[in-house]
Amino acid sequence: MDVTSAKTVAGNPAVFDSVLIANRGEIALRIQRACRELGLKTVMVHSTADSNADYLKSADLSVCIGPASPGQSYINKSAILLAAKLTGAGAIHPGYGFLSENAGFAQAVEDMGLVFIGPPAEAIRTMGDKIAAKRAMLAAGVPCVPGPDTALPDDTAEIARIAEEIGYPVIVKAAGGGGGRGMRVVHDAASLADAVLVTREEARRAFGTPELYVEKFLQHPRHVEIQVLSDGFGNAVSVGLRDCSLQRRHQKVVEEAPAIAIPDAIARSVSERCADACRQIGYRGVGTFEFLYENGEFYFIEMNTRLQVEHPVTEMTSGIDLVRQQLLVALGHRLEFDQADITCSGHSFECRINAEDPYTFLPSPGLITAMALPGGPGVRVDTHVSAGYRVSPHYDSLIAKLIVHGADRPQALQRMRRALSEFSIAGVSTNLPLHREIFEDPAFIAGGPDIHHLETWFSARSKQ
Ligand code: ADP
């Protein structure tokens, strides 16, 4: 389908034939591929450190926007906006990370008369404030972690009363927090005041707002998230659940879809609440509702208003190309399917392959001297690197995503083991050996480990 000639919805000015991709690495290539399949031209912006990236060659245009440091290139709003203006791009896709959840950037793009490929700036702003997000979710009937949907007051006696009412342990969190920072677990009343003081100061410095809130600390939850897709015309669907419990320092390492051992009725009900919430807040595009899941209950923690690293596991099970849908919605199209049309089948895993020491996690930048990719049935590799590529020390160490799909979880596990055995990268250290071990771990194979499992597994392993 060539969307540039497709009819857009009356009154929607969202017509564009070229997309500026304000990102780098595997996701920049992923977005470029979706654009090309839709007949959209692509403009890639890049830093001097990425000048030799292969994916620049397959773009219609590429523009260097600054030096390696992200502050001077990939998160330099004015440089990106200027590049869009000079190249005549009609829309900007922010990918993930960088400016993808920056409401000010989304607004600036729209103010220039361009299309921001993501939700309206207002939705990004609301969801970026975790207290406002929690309030919006409670209003939409989405279950949240017990605790008030208001900022903590200054009065210490009042704070103590709130924590007492929730019941220890509690977690003090920064309203503007992100990336696993600005949180502190408090086990008893004696340590509450200090925890609030330190977290408030950290929040003021790191996130520019000292606002905090407090909620129940769940001890053994799984991280389960729901992918949504919404067209801004009142049509919103859930595209299934993912389990991303295998984390280290709040960073996801392996993801899977669907999330297993969750009763269908509960999954369906919370998915419907999420789709409802999208309608209520006028959401547009793809988004993810993140939950903690414990003892048969879902507890909302935050919404990511962008495409996520782990989106391919949902694509593999649902057959829906989420980036294509994002582009179509941005072009003003209505969703072509409703909830009843979405059926997920089989099972999918994703391993994040990083250029790092597999056990100390220290980054391992440098030249990739050789690389052999896995292939065969049910195997997908999303990567921008190949032999001869130099991994830059300036960015995230993610160099590839290995995704498999099988008829069921046991087959997908077996397929991932096989694919991991075919995958080799020389010249830099990678976490491939860690992934190979994870896929032999009996607790992971059995399914449903909690968010602490990987860290616990590590400390047991290092004592051996
Ligand atoms: P961020 O935006 O920094 O990623 P989140 O609110 O998504 O912060 O929380 C990140 C992680 O912190 C969660 O995946 C979970 O591991 C832990 N966490 C957050 N809130 C709670 C809670 N109420 N109870 C237990 N763990 C929590």
Short mmCIF file of C-alpha atoms and ligand atoms in Angstrom, two decimals:
data_model
loop_
_atom_site.label_atom_id
_atom_site.label_comp_id
_atom_site.label_asym_id
_atom_site.label_seq_id
_atom_site.Cartn_x
_atom_site.Cartn_y
_atom_site.Cartn_z
CA MET A 1 0.00 0.00 0.00
CA ASP A 2 1.32 3.44 -0.85
CA VAL A 3 -0.05 5.60 1.94
CA THR A 4 1.07 8.85 0.42
CA SER A 5 -1.79 8.45 -2.02
CA ALA A 6 -4.14 6.84 0.50
CA LYS A 7 -7.13 8.84 1.64
CA THR A 8 -6.67 10.39 5.07
CA VAL A 9 -9.51 11.18 7.38
CA ALA A 10 -11.35 14.39 6.59
CA GLY A 11 -10.15 17.35 8.61
CA ASN A 12 -6.90 15.67 9.62
CA PRO A 13 -3.91 17.54 8.25
CA ALA A 14 -1.66 14.59 8.84
CA VAL A 15 -0.34 14.12 5.35
CA PHE A 16 3.36 13.60 4.96
CA ASP A 17 5.57 11.69 2.62
CA SER A 18 8.84 11.85 4.48
CA VAL A 19 9.78 11.01 8.04
CA LEU A 20 12.76 12.28 9.99
CA ILE A 21 14.01 9.55 12.33
CA ALA A 22 15.38 11.22 15.46
CA ASN A 23 17.25 8.21 16.80
CA ARG A 24 20.08 5.82 16.11
CA GLY A 25 21.03 2.15 16.12
CA GLU A 26 18.67 -0.78 15.72
CA ILE A 27 15.51 1.24 16.30
CA ALA A 28 16.46 3.83 13.66
CA LEU A 29 16.83 0.99 11.16
CA ARG A 30 13.58 -0.66 12.34
CA ILE A 31 11.64 2.57 11.77
CA GLN A 32 13.36 3.17 8.43
CA ARG A 33 12.25 -0.29 7.26
CA ALA A 34 8.61 0.37 8.20
CA CYS A 35 8.69 3.72 6.39
CA ARG A 36 10.13 2.18 3.25
CA GLU A 37 7.45 -0.53 3.20
CA LEU A 38 4.84 2.22 3.28
CA GLY A 39 6.49 4.21 0.51
CA LEU A 40 7.56 6.99 2.88
CA LYS A 41 10.90 8.71 2.38
CA THR A 42 13.32 8.77 5.32
CA VAL A 43 15.65 11.40 6.69
CA MET A 44 18.17 10.09 9.19
CA VAL A 45 19.86 12.47 11.58
CA HIS A 46 23.12 11.31 13.15
CA SER A 47 26.03 12.38 15.29
CA THR A 48 29.65 12.44 14.11
CA ALA A 49 30.16 9.14 16.00
CA ASP A 50 27.56 7.44 13.77
CA SER A 51 28.68 8.90 10.41
CA ASN A 52 29.66 5.48 9.07
CA ALA A 53 26.54 3.59 10.14
CA ASP A 54 25.22 1.35 7.36
CA TYR A 55 21.61 2.37 7.88
CA LEU A 56 22.43 5.90 6.71
CA LYS A 57 23.11 4.50 3.24
CA SER A 58 19.61 3.09 2.86
CA ALA A 59 17.96 6.39 3.88
CA ASP A 60 16.84 8.94 1.31
CA LEU A 61 18.76 11.65 3.15
CA SER A 62 21.06 11.80 6.14
CA VAL A 63 22.12 14.86 8.10
CA CYS A 64 24.86 15.20 10.69
CA ILE A 65 23.41 17.17 13.60
CA GLY A 66 26.34 17.37 15.99
CA PRO A 67 29.07 15.68 17.99
CA ALA A 68 28.85 12.30 19.73
CA SER A 69 27.52 13.60 23.03
CA PRO A 70 23.68 13.07 22.94
CA GLY A 71 23.12 16.51 24.47
CA GLN A 72 24.66 18.03 21.37
CA SER A 73 23.02 15.70 18.85
CA TYR A 74 20.25 13.17 19.58
CA ILE A 75 18.63 15.28 22.28
CA ASN A 76 19.47 18.61 20.76
CA LYS A 77 15.93 19.75 19.92
CA SER A 78 16.82 22.79 17.84
CA ALA A 79 19.36 20.88 15.72
CA ILE A 80 16.74 18.20 14.97
CA LEU A 81 14.01 20.71 14.20
CA LEU A 82 16.36 22.61 11.92
CA ALA A 83 17.26 19.39 10.10
CA ALA A 84 13.54 18.71 9.60
CA LYS A 85 13.02 22.17 8.20
CA LEU A 86 16.00 22.02 5.85
CA THR A 87 15.12 18.58 4.49
CA GLY A 88 11.38 19.21 4.21
CA ALA A 89 10.45 16.25 6.43
CA GLY A 90 6.75 16.19 7.25
CA ALA A 91 6.92 14.12 10.42
CA ILE A 92 9.36 13.14 13.15
CA HIS A 93 9.61 9.68 14.68
CA PRO A 94 11.49 9.81 18.01
CA GLY A 95 12.02 6.03 18.48
CA TYR A 96 12.64 5.17 22.15
CA GLY A 97 14.89 6.93 24.68
CA PHE A 98 16.32 10.33 23.71
CA LEU A 99 13.39 12.73 22.99
CA SER A 100 10.66 10.09 22.74
CA GLU A 101 8.90 11.09 25.97
CA ASN A 102 9.71 14.79 25.94
CA ALA A 103 6.42 16.71 25.88
CA GLY A 104 8.20 19.99 25.06
CA PHE A 105 9.75 18.42 21.96
CA ALA A 106 6.44 16.92 20.81
CA GLN A 107 4.85 20.35 21.24
CA ALA A 108 7.66 22.09 19.33
CA VAL A 109 7.29 19.62 16.45
CA GLU A 110 3.55 20.31 16.27
CA ASP A 111 4.08 24.06 16.58
CA MET A 112 6.26 23.86 13.45
CA GLY A 113 3.32 22.31 11.62
CA LEU A 114 4.94 18.86 11.51
CA VAL A 115 3.51 15.59 12.76
CA PHE A 116 5.01 14.11 15.92
CA ILE A 117 4.76 10.32 15.60
CA GLY A 118 3.48 9.66 19.09
CA PRO A 119 0.65 10.81 21.33
CA PRO A 120 -0.38 14.45 21.79
CA ALA A 121 2.12 16.44 23.91
CA GLU A 122 -0.51 16.71 26.66
CA ALA A 123 -0.74 12.92 27.06
CA ILE A 124 3.06 12.68 27.29
CA ARG A 125 3.05 15.41 29.95
CA THR A 126 0.36 13.73 32.06
CA MET A 127 1.96 10.29 31.89
CA GLY A 128 5.43 11.72 32.56
CA ASP A 129 4.20 12.92 35.95
CA LYS A 130 3.72 9.67 37.83
CA ILE A 131 1.23 11.19 40.28
CA ALA A 132 -0.91 12.66 37.48
CA ALA A 133 -0.64 9.33 35.64
CA LYS A 134 -1.81 7.40 38.69
CA ARG A 135 -4.75 9.80 39.12
CA ALA A 136 -5.74 9.42 35.45
CA MET A 137 -5.51 5.63 35.71
CA LEU A 138 -7.61 5.45 38.87
CA ALA A 139 -10.21 7.62 37.15
CA ALA A 140 -10.25 5.16 34.23
CA GLY A 141 -10.66 2.18 36.57
CA VAL A 142 -7.12 0.83 36.06
CA PRO A 143 -5.92 -0.89 39.27
CA CYS A 144 -2.97 0.91 40.91
CA VAL A 145 -0.51 0.13 43.72
CA PRO A 146 -2.16 1.03 47.08
CA GLY A 147 -1.23 4.57 48.14
CA PRO A 148 -2.59 8.09 47.61
CA ASP A 149 -2.67 9.72 44.15
CA THR A 150 -1.40 12.99 45.59
CA ALA A 151 2.06 14.37 46.32
CA LEU A 152 3.51 13.86 49.80
CA PRO A 153 3.03 16.88 52.07
CA ASP A 154 5.99 18.53 53.86
CA ASP A 155 4.73 17.74 57.34
CA THR A 156 6.63 14.69 58.69
CA ALA A 157 3.87 13.61 61.05
CA GLU A 158 1.41 13.59 58.16
CA ILE A 159 3.85 11.61 55.98
CA ALA A 160 4.24 9.06 58.78
CA ARG A 161 0.46 8.75 59.06
CA ILE A 162 0.13 8.09 55.29
CA ALA A 163 2.85 5.40 55.34
CA GLU A 164 1.30 3.78 58.43
CA GLU A 165 -2.06 3.63 56.70
CA ILE A 166 -0.53 1.92 53.61
CA GLY A 167 1.44 -0.49 55.81
CA TYR A 168 5.20 -1.17 55.66
CA PRO A 169 7.20 -1.83 53.54
CA VAL A 170 6.47 1.23 51.39
CA ILE A 171 8.34 2.79 48.49
CA VAL A 172 8.97 6.54 48.23
CA LYS A 173 9.07 7.60 44.57
CA ALA A 174 9.80 10.80 42.67
CA ALA A 175 6.84 12.06 40.61
CA GLY A 176 9.24 12.92 37.78
CA GLY A 177 11.40 9.79 38.16
CA GLY A 178 12.51 7.47 35.39
CA GLY A 179 15.14 4.93 34.41
CA GLY A 180 14.80 3.13 37.73
CA ARG A 181 16.09 6.18 39.66
CA GLY A 182 14.44 8.31 42.36
CA MET A 183 12.98 5.46 44.44
CA ARG A 184 13.64 4.28 47.98
CA VAL A 185 12.18 1.30 49.83
CA VAL A 186 11.32 1.94 53.48
CA HIS A 187 10.86 -1.01 55.84
CA ASP A 188 9.89 0.76 59.07
CA ALA A 189 8.70 4.07 60.50
CA ALA A 190 12.14 4.85 61.95
CA SER A 191 13.77 5.21 58.52
CA LEU A 192 10.91 7.05 56.77
CA ALA A 193 11.87 10.69 57.40
CA ASP A 194 15.46 10.23 56.20
CA ALA A 195 14.34 8.34 53.08
CA VAL A 196 11.93 11.15 52.18
CA LEU A 197 14.62 13.78 52.70
CA VAL A 198 17.21 12.02 50.53
CA THR A 199 14.77 11.10 47.76
CA ARG A 200 13.37 14.64 47.67
CA GLU A 201 16.84 16.09 47.24
CA GLU A 202 17.70 13.53 44.57
CA ALA A 203 14.43 14.28 42.75
CA ARG A 204 15.04 18.03 42.88
CA ARG A 205 18.49 17.59 41.33
CA ALA A 206 17.78 14.81 38.81
CA PHE A 207 14.23 15.54 37.67
CA GLY A 208 13.80 19.25 38.38
CA THR A 209 10.83 18.70 40.72
CA PRO A 210 10.97 17.69 44.38
CA GLU A 211 7.49 16.13 44.28
CA LEU A 212 7.28 12.68 45.83
CA TYR A 213 4.60 10.10 46.45
CA VAL A 214 4.48 6.92 48.42
CA GLU A 215 2.94 3.53 47.74
CA LYS A 216 2.99 -0.05 48.99
CA PHE A 217 6.22 -1.90 48.19
CA LEU A 218 5.30 -5.23 46.63
CA GLN A 219 7.80 -7.91 47.62
CA HIS A 220 7.59 -10.59 44.91
CA PRO A 221 5.83 -9.16 41.87
CA ARG A 222 6.32 -9.95 38.21
CA HIS A 223 6.66 -7.11 35.69
CA VAL A 224 3.77 -7.55 33.26
CA GLU A 225 2.90 -4.94 30.66
CA ILE A 226 0.10 -4.37 28.20
CA GLN A 227 0.70 -3.07 24.68
CA VAL A 228 -1.97 -0.72 23.38
CA LEU A 229 -2.68 0.88 20.05
CA SER A 230 -5.06 3.80 19.68
CA ASP A 231 -6.02 5.95 16.70
CA GLY A 232 -7.19 9.10 18.46
CA PHE A 233 -10.69 8.64 16.98
CA GLY A 234 -11.92 6.62 19.94
CA ASN A 235 -10.67 3.26 18.67
CA ALA A 236 -8.22 1.61 21.06
CA VAL A 237 -7.13 -2.01 21.36
CA SER A 238 -4.84 -4.05 23.53
CA VAL A 239 -2.33 -6.15 21.59
CA GLY A 240 -1.48 -8.54 24.39
CA LEU A 241 0.64 -8.93 27.49
CA ARG A 242 4.41 -9.20 27.89
CA ASP A 243 6.41 -10.43 30.86
CA CYS A 244 9.64 -8.47 31.44
CA SER A 245 10.49 -9.69 34.94
CA LEU A 246 14.04 -10.70 34.09
CA GLN A 247 15.78 -7.47 35.02
CA ARG A 248 19.05 -6.27 36.41
CA ARG A 249 19.11 -2.86 38.12
CA HIS A 250 15.61 -2.28 36.70
CA GLN A 251 16.96 -2.88 33.17
CA LYS A 252 15.12 -5.55 31.20
CA VAL A 253 17.31 -8.41 29.93
CA VAL A 254 14.84 -10.95 28.46
CA GLU A 255 11.20 -10.36 27.53
CA GLU A 256 8.44 -12.72 26.48
CA ALA A 257 4.92 -12.69 25.12
CA PRO A 258 2.40 -13.69 26.20
CA ALA A 259 2.82 -13.34 29.97
CA ILE A 260 2.10 -16.85 31.23
CA ALA A 261 -0.02 -18.13 34.13
CA ILE A 262 -2.39 -15.17 34.26
CA PRO A 263 -6.06 -16.15 34.26
CA ASP A 264 -7.70 -15.11 30.96
CA ALA A 265 -10.55 -13.27 32.64
CA ILE A 266 -8.16 -11.08 34.67
CA ALA A 267 -5.94 -10.38 31.65
CA ARG A 268 -8.97 -9.48 29.54
CA SER A 269 -10.46 -7.21 32.17
CA VAL A 270 -7.27 -5.21 32.82
CA SER A 271 -6.60 -4.98 29.06
CA GLU A 272 -10.09 -3.53 28.55
CA ARG A 273 -9.43 -0.95 31.31
CA CYS A 274 -6.21 0.10 29.52
CA ALA A 275 -7.99 0.50 26.18
CA ASP A 276 -10.69 2.54 27.98
CA ALA A 277 -8.03 4.73 29.57
CA CYS A 278 -6.61 5.43 26.07
CA ARG A 279 -10.04 6.57 24.92
CA GLN A 280 -10.51 8.74 28.00
CA ILE A 281 -7.19 10.56 27.71
CA GLY A 282 -7.42 10.96 23.91
CA TYR A 283 -4.37 8.76 23.42
CA ARG A 284 -2.93 8.28 19.93
CA GLY A 285 -0.37 5.77 18.70
CA VAL A 286 1.35 2.91 20.52
CA GLY A 287 1.79 2.86 24.28
CA THR A 288 2.53 0.49 27.13
CA PHE A 289 0.87 0.22 30.51
CA GLU A 290 3.39 -1.23 32.95
CA PHE A 291 2.13 -3.25 35.90
CA LEU A 292 3.43 -5.22 38.81
CA TYR A 293 1.52 -8.51 39.07
CA GLU A 294 1.34 -10.29 42.41
CA ASN A 295 -1.05 -12.87 43.86
CA GLY A 296 -3.45 -12.62 40.95
CA GLU A 297 -3.70 -8.80 41.05
CA PHE A 298 -2.45 -6.13 38.63
CA TYR A 299 -1.00 -2.86 39.97
CA PHE A 300 -0.30 -0.03 37.51
CA ILE A 301 3.14 1.59 37.91
CA GLU A 302 3.59 3.73 34.82
CA MET A 303 2.74 4.28 31.19
CA ASN A 304 5.37 4.53 28.45
CA THR A 305 4.04 6.82 25.75
CA ARG A 306 6.28 5.45 23.00
CA LEU A 307 7.46 2.38 21.13
CA GLN A 308 9.37 0.02 23.43
CA VAL A 309 12.56 -1.96 22.91
CA GLU A 310 10.61 -5.19 23.47
CA HIS A 311 7.82 -4.46 20.96
CA PRO A 312 8.93 -7.31 18.61
CA VAL A 313 7.69 -10.09 20.94
CA THR A 314 4.20 -8.63 20.59
CA GLU A 315 4.63 -8.35 16.82
CA MET A 316 5.65 -12.02 16.63
CA THR A 317 2.64 -13.28 18.57
CA SER A 318 0.00 -10.88 17.18
CA GLY A 319 1.22 -10.63 13.59
CA ILE A 320 0.73 -6.84 13.84
CA ASP A 321 3.56 -4.58 12.68
CA LEU A 322 3.42 -1.97 15.46
CA VAL A 323 5.69 0.56 13.75
CA ARG A 324 3.61 0.40 10.58
CA GLN A 325 0.49 0.98 12.69
CA GLN A 326 2.17 3.92 14.42
CA LEU A 327 2.89 5.50 11.04
CA LEU A 328 -0.63 4.85 9.74
CA VAL A 329 -2.21 6.41 12.83
CA ALA A 330 0.11 9.42 12.50
CA LEU A 331 -1.08 9.72 8.89
CA GLY A 332 -4.60 10.09 10.21
CA HIS A 333 -5.86 6.59 9.47
CA ARG A 334 -8.36 4.84 11.67
CA LEU A 335 -7.45 1.41 13.03
CA GLU A 336 -8.34 -1.26 10.48
CA PHE A 337 -9.23 -3.82 13.15
CA ASP A 338 -10.97 -3.98 16.49
CA GLN A 339 -10.32 -6.02 19.62
CA ALA A 340 -12.14 -9.10 18.32
CA ASP A 341 -9.82 -9.23 15.29
CA ILE A 342 -6.69 -9.50 17.43
CA THR A 343 -5.61 -13.03 18.15
CA CYS A 344 -2.23 -13.84 19.60
CA SER A 345 -0.70 -17.21 18.86
CA GLY A 346 2.38 -19.13 19.98
CA HIS A 347 5.11 -17.77 22.18
CA SER A 348 7.94 -15.31 21.67
CA PHE A 349 11.16 -14.38 23.50
CA GLU A 350 13.55 -11.50 23.03
CA CYS A 351 17.15 -11.38 24.26
CA ARG A 352 18.81 -7.97 24.42
CA ILE A 353 22.34 -8.46 23.12
CA ASN A 354 24.62 -5.83 24.64
CA ALA A 355 28.29 -5.08 24.04
CA GLU A 356 29.29 -5.55 27.66
CA ASP A 357 31.00 -8.00 29.97
CA PRO A 358 28.35 -10.70 30.57
CA TYR A 359 28.88 -10.79 34.34
CA THR A 360 30.26 -7.41 35.43
CA PHE A 361 28.09 -5.53 32.89
CA LEU A 362 30.93 -3.13 32.13
CA PRO A 363 30.48 -1.71 28.61
CA SER A 364 32.75 -3.17 25.95
CA PRO A 365 33.04 -0.67 23.10
CA GLY A 366 35.33 -1.39 20.14
CA LEU A 367 35.54 -2.97 16.71
CA ILE A 368 33.38 -5.96 15.81
CA THR A 369 35.81 -8.13 13.88
CA ALA A 370 33.43 -10.97 12.95
CA MET A 371 29.74 -11.68 13.37
CA ALA A 372 27.56 -14.70 12.52
CA LEU A 373 23.79 -14.25 12.76
CA PRO A 374 21.34 -17.04 13.57
CA GLY A 375 18.53 -17.80 11.13
CA GLY A 376 16.00 -20.44 10.21
CA PRO A 377 12.33 -20.80 11.15
CA GLY A 378 10.90 -18.39 13.71
CA VAL A 379 14.10 -16.35 14.18
CA ARG A 380 14.34 -12.56 13.83
CA VAL A 381 17.39 -10.40 14.49
CA ASP A 382 16.96 -6.62 14.76
CA THR A 383 20.41 -5.10 14.51
CA HIS A 384 22.27 -2.25 12.87
CA VAL A 385 25.71 -3.80 13.30
CA SER A 386 27.88 -6.20 11.30
CA ALA A 387 31.56 -7.12 11.08
CA GLY A 388 33.62 -3.94 10.76
CA TYR A 389 31.24 -1.88 12.91
CA ARG A 390 32.79 0.06 15.77
CA VAL A 391 30.65 0.08 18.94
CA SER A 392 30.74 3.63 20.31
CA PRO A 393 31.34 4.27 24.02
CA HIS A 394 28.92 7.21 23.84
CA TYR A 395 25.64 5.30 23.70
CA ASP A 396 23.60 2.49 25.14
CA SER A 397 25.39 -0.83 24.67
CA LEU A 398 22.44 -2.56 22.90
CA ILE A 399 23.78 -3.88 19.59
CA ALA A 400 21.15 -6.47 18.61
CA LYS A 401 17.85 -7.99 19.62
CA LEU A 402 17.40 -11.69 19.06
CA ILE A 403 13.72 -12.61 18.84
CA VAL A 404 12.23 -16.05 18.35
CA HIS A 405 8.71 -17.35 17.90
CA GLY A 406 7.50 -20.91 18.51
CA ALA A 407 4.17 -22.72 18.50
CA ASP A 408 4.30 -22.79 22.31
CA ARG A 409 6.66 -21.77 25.14
CA PRO A 410 8.70 -25.02 25.17
CA GLN A 411 9.30 -24.75 21.43
CA ALA A 412 10.23 -21.06 21.72
CA LEU A 413 12.68 -21.89 24.54
CA GLN A 414 14.28 -24.61 22.43
CA ARG A 415 14.43 -22.31 19.43
CA MET A 416 16.10 -19.55 21.45
CA ARG A 417 18.75 -22.02 22.69
CA ARG A 418 19.40 -23.09 19.13
CA ALA A 419 19.54 -19.47 17.85
CA LEU A 420 21.86 -18.40 20.69
CA SER A 421 24.21 -21.26 19.80
CA GLU A 422 24.40 -20.00 16.20
CA PHE A 423 25.01 -16.37 17.20
CA SER A 424 28.64 -15.26 17.49
CA ILE A 425 30.22 -11.84 17.78
CA ALA A 426 33.99 -11.30 17.96
CA GLY A 427 36.06 -8.25 18.85
CA VAL A 428 33.89 -6.97 21.71
CA SER A 429 32.51 -8.80 24.74
CA THR A 430 28.78 -9.44 24.66
CA ASN A 431 26.22 -10.86 27.05
CA LEU A 432 25.52 -13.85 24.73
CA PRO A 433 27.04 -16.26 27.32
CA LEU A 434 24.69 -14.87 29.98
CA HIS A 435 21.66 -15.42 27.74
CA ARG A 436 22.77 -19.00 27.07
CA GLU A 437 22.88 -19.61 30.83
CA ILE A 438 19.51 -17.96 31.44
CA PHE A 439 17.87 -20.27 28.92
CA GLU A 440 19.16 -23.28 30.93
CA ASP A 441 17.93 -21.91 34.28
CA PRO A 442 15.23 -24.24 35.67
CA ALA A 443 13.28 -21.44 37.39
CA PHE A 444 13.13 -19.39 34.19
CA ILE A 445 12.23 -22.47 32.14
CA ALA A 446 9.40 -23.24 34.58
CA GLY A 447 8.11 -19.69 33.97
CA GLY A 448 6.90 -16.78 36.04
CA PRO A 449 9.96 -15.76 38.13
CA ASP A 450 9.60 -12.44 39.99
CA ILE A 451 11.49 -9.19 39.30
CA HIS A 452 14.25 -10.13 41.77
CA HIS A 453 14.98 -13.51 40.24
CA LEU A 454 17.88 -12.51 38.00
CA GLU A 455 19.67 -10.53 40.73
CA THR A 456 19.21 -13.43 43.17
CA TRP A 457 20.48 -15.87 40.55
CA PHE A 458 23.53 -13.64 40.05
CA SER A 459 24.45 -13.44 43.69
CA ALA A 460 24.06 -17.23 44.07
CA ARG A 461 26.21 -17.72 40.97
CA SER A 462 28.98 -15.37 42.16
CA LYS A 463 29.22 -17.30 45.48
CA GLN A 464 29.83 -20.60 43.68
P1 ADP B 1 10.96 3.95 36.20
O1 ADP B 1 10.08 4.96 35.54
O2 ADP B 1 12.15 4.59 36.83
O3 ADP B 1 11.26 2.76 35.33
P2 ADP B 1 8.87 2.44 37.61
O4 ADP B 1 7.82 3.09 38.41
O5 ADP B 1 8.48 1.89 36.27
O6 ADP B 1 10.13 3.43 37.46
O7 ADP B 1 9.52 1.27 38.46
C1 ADP B 1 10.69 0.59 38.02
C2 ADP B 1 10.88 -0.70 38.78
O8 ADP B 1 10.96 -0.42 40.20
C3 ADP B 1 9.74 -1.69 38.64
O9 ADP B 1 9.86 -2.49 37.46
C4 ADP B 1 9.92 -2.50 39.92
O10 ADP B 1 11.01 -3.38 39.74
C5 ADP B 1 10.32 -1.44 40.94
N1 ADP B 1 9.11 -0.88 41.62
C6 ADP B 1 8.49 0.29 41.34
N2 ADP B 1 7.40 0.46 42.15
C7 ADP B 1 7.36 -0.61 42.97
C8 ADP B 1 6.48 -1.04 44.03
N3 ADP B 1 5.43 -0.32 44.40
N4 ADP B 1 6.75 -2.22 44.63
C9 ADP B 1 7.82 -2.98 44.26
N5 ADP B 1 8.67 -2.65 43.28
C10 ADP B 1 8.47 -1.48 42.64
#
